[in-house]
Every structure is written in C-alpha cells, then in structure tokens.
mmCIF file with all atom_site columns, C-alpha atoms in Angstrom:
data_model
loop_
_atom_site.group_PDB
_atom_site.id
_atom_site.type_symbol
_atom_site.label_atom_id
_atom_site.label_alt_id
_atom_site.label_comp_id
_atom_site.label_asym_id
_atom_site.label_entity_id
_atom_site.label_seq_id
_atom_site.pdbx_PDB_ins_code
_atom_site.Cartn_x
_atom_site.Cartn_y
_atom_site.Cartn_z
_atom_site.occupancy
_atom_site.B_iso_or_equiv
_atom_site.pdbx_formal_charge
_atom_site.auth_seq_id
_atom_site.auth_comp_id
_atom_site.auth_asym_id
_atom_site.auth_atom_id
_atom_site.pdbx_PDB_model_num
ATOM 1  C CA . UNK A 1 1  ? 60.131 45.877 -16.414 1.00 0.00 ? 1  UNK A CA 1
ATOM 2  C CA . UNK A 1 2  ? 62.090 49.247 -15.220 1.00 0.00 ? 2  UNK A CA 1
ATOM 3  C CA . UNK A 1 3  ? 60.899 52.256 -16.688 1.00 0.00 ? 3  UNK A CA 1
ATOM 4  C CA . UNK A 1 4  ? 62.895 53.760 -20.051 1.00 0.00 ? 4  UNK A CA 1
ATOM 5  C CA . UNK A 1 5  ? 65.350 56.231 -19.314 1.00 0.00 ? 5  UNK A CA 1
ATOM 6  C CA . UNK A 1 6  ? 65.470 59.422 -21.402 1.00 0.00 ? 6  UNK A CA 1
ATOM 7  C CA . UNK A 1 7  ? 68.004 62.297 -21.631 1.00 0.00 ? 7  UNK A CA 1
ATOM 8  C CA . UNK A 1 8  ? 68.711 65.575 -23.146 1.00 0.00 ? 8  UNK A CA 1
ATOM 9  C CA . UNK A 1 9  ? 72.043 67.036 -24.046 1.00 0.00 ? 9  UNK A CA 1
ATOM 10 C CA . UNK A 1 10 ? 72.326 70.841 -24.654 1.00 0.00 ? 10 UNK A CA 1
ATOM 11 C CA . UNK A 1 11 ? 75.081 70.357 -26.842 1.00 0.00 ? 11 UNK A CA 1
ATOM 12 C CA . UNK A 1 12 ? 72.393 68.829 -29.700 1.00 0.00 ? 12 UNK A CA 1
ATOM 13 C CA . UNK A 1 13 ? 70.464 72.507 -28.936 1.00 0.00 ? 13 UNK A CA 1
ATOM 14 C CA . UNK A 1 14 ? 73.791 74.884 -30.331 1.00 0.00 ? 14 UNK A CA 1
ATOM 15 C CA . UNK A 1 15 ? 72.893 78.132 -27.996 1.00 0.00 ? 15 UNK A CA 1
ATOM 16 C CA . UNK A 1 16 ? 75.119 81.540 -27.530 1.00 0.00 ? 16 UNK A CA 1
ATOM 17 C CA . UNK A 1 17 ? 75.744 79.708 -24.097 1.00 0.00 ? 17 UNK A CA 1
ATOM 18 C CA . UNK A 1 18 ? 77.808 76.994 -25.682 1.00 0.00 ? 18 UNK A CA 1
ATOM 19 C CA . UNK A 1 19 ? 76.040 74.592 -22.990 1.00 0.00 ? 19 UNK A CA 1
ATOM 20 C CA . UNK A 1 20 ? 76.707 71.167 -21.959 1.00 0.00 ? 20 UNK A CA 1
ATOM 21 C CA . UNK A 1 21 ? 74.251 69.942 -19.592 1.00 0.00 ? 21 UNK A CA 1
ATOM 22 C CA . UNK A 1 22 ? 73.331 66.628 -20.339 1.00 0.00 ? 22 UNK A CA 1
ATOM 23 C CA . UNK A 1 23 ? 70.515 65.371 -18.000 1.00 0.00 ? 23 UNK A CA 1
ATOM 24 C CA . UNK A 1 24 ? 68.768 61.728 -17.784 1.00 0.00 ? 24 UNK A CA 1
ATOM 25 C CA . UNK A 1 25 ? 66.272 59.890 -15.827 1.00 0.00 ? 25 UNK A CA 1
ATOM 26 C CA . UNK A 1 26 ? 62.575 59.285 -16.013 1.00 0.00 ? 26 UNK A CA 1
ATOM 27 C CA . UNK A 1 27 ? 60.723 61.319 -18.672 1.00 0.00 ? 27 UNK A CA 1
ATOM 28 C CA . UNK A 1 28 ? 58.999 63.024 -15.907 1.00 0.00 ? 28 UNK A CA 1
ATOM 29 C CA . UNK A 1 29 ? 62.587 63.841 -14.244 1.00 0.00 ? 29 UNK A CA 1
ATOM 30 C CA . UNK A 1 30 ? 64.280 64.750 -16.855 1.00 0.00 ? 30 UNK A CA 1
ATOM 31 C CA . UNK A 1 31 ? 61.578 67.078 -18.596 1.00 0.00 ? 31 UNK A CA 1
ATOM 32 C CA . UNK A 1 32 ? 61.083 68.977 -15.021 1.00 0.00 ? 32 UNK A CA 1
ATOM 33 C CA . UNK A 1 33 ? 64.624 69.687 -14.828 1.00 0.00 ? 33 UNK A CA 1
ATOM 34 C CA . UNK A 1 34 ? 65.215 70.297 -18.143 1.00 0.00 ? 34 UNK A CA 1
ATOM 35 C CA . UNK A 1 35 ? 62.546 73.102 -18.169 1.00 0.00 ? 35 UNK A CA 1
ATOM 36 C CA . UNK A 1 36 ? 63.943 74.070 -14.752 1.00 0.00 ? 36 UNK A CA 1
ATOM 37 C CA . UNK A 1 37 ? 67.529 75.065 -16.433 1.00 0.00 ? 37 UNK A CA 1
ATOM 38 C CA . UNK A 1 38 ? 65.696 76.396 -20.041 1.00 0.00 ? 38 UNK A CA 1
ATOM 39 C CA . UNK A 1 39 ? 63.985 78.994 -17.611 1.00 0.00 ? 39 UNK A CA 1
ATOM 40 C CA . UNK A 1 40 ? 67.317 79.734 -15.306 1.00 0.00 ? 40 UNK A CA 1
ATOM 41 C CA . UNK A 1 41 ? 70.195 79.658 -17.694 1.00 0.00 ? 41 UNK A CA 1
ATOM 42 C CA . UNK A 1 42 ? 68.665 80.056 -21.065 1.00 0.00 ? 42 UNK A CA 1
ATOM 43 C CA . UNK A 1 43 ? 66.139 82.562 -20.303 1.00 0.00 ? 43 UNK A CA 1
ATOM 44 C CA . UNK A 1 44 ? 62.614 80.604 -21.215 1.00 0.00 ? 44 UNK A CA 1
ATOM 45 C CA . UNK A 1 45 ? 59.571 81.087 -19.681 1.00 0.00 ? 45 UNK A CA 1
ATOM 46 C CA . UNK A 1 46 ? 57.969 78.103 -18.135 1.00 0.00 ? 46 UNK A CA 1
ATOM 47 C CA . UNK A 1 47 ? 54.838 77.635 -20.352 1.00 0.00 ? 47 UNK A CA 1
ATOM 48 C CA . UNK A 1 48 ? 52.486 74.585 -21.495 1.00 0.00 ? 48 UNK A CA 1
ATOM 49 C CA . UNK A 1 49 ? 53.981 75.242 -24.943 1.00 0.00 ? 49 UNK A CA 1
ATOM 50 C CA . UNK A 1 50 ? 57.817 74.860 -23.526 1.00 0.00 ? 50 UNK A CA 1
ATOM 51 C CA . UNK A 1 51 ? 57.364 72.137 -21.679 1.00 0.00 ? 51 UNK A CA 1
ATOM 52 C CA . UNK A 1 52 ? 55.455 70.273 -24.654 1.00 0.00 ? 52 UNK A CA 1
ATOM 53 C CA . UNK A 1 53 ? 58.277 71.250 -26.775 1.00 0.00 ? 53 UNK A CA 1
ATOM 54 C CA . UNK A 1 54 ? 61.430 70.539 -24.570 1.00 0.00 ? 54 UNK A CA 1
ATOM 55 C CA . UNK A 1 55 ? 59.056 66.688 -24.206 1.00 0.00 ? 55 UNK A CA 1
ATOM 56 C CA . UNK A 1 56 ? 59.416 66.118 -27.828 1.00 0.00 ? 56 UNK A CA 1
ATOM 57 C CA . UNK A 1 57 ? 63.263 66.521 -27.786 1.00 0.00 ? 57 UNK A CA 1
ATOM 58 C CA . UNK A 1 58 ? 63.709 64.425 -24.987 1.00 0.00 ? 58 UNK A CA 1
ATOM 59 C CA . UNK A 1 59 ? 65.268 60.934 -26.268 1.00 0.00 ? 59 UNK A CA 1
ATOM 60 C CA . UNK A 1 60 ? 65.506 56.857 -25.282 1.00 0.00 ? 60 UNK A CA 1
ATOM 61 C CA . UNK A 1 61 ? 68.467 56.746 -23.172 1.00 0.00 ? 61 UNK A CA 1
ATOM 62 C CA . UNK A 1 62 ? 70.160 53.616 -25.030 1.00 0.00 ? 62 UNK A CA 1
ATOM 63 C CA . UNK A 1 63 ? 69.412 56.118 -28.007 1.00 0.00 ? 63 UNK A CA 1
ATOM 64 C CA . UNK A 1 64 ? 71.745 58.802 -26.968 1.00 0.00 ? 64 UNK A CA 1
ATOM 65 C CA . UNK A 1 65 ? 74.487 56.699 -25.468 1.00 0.00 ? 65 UNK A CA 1
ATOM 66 C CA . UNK A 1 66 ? 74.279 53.164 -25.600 1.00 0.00 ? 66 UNK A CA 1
ATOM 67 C CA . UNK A 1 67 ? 73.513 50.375 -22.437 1.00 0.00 ? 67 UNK A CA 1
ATOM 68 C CA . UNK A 1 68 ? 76.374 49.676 -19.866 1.00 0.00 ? 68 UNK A CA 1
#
C-alpha cells in the first residue's frame, strides 16, 4: 500500500504575503518544508509548538485536490 500523500496550500492560511505555495508529499516531507518556508518567508520561528501546529493543518492529498 503507498503511503498517503498530504499537502498544504498557503492560500487556505490568508497572510499580508498573499502566498501561494502549495506543497505535497509524505507527511514527513511536506511538514519539513512547510516549516522550512513558515520560518524563511513568513517570519516563524522553528519551534516544537510550530511544527505541531503547521502538522495539524496538513491535509489527505485526495482531500485537497482529488486522485488523477
């Protein structure tokens, strides 16, 4: 069985930024780059409590934009 892809799309997360990174993959992928870019272009700091957070956004691929 493959693993479940997740994503997370900065557009659902309305900052002054006007972002649009969208990034998918493995949970583990996608939460390490995701906390990568809150830290560089949104300013974060990289804590337990971020990274815990920015997990419990993260969605089920086929959730966000459907199988192909």
């Amino acid at each position: 069985m493959a693993t479940q892809r997740k994503s997370i799309d900065c557009r659902d997360y309305p900052s002054e930024k006007n972002c649009s990174l969208r990034i998918s993959g493995t949970e583990e992928e996608v939460l390490d780059a995701a906390v990568q870019h809150a830290v560089s272009a949104h300013g974060h700091q990289n804590t337990p409590e971020l990274r815990e957070e920015i997990r419990s956004m993260l969605k089920d691929e086929a959730d966000s934009i459907g199988r192909r």
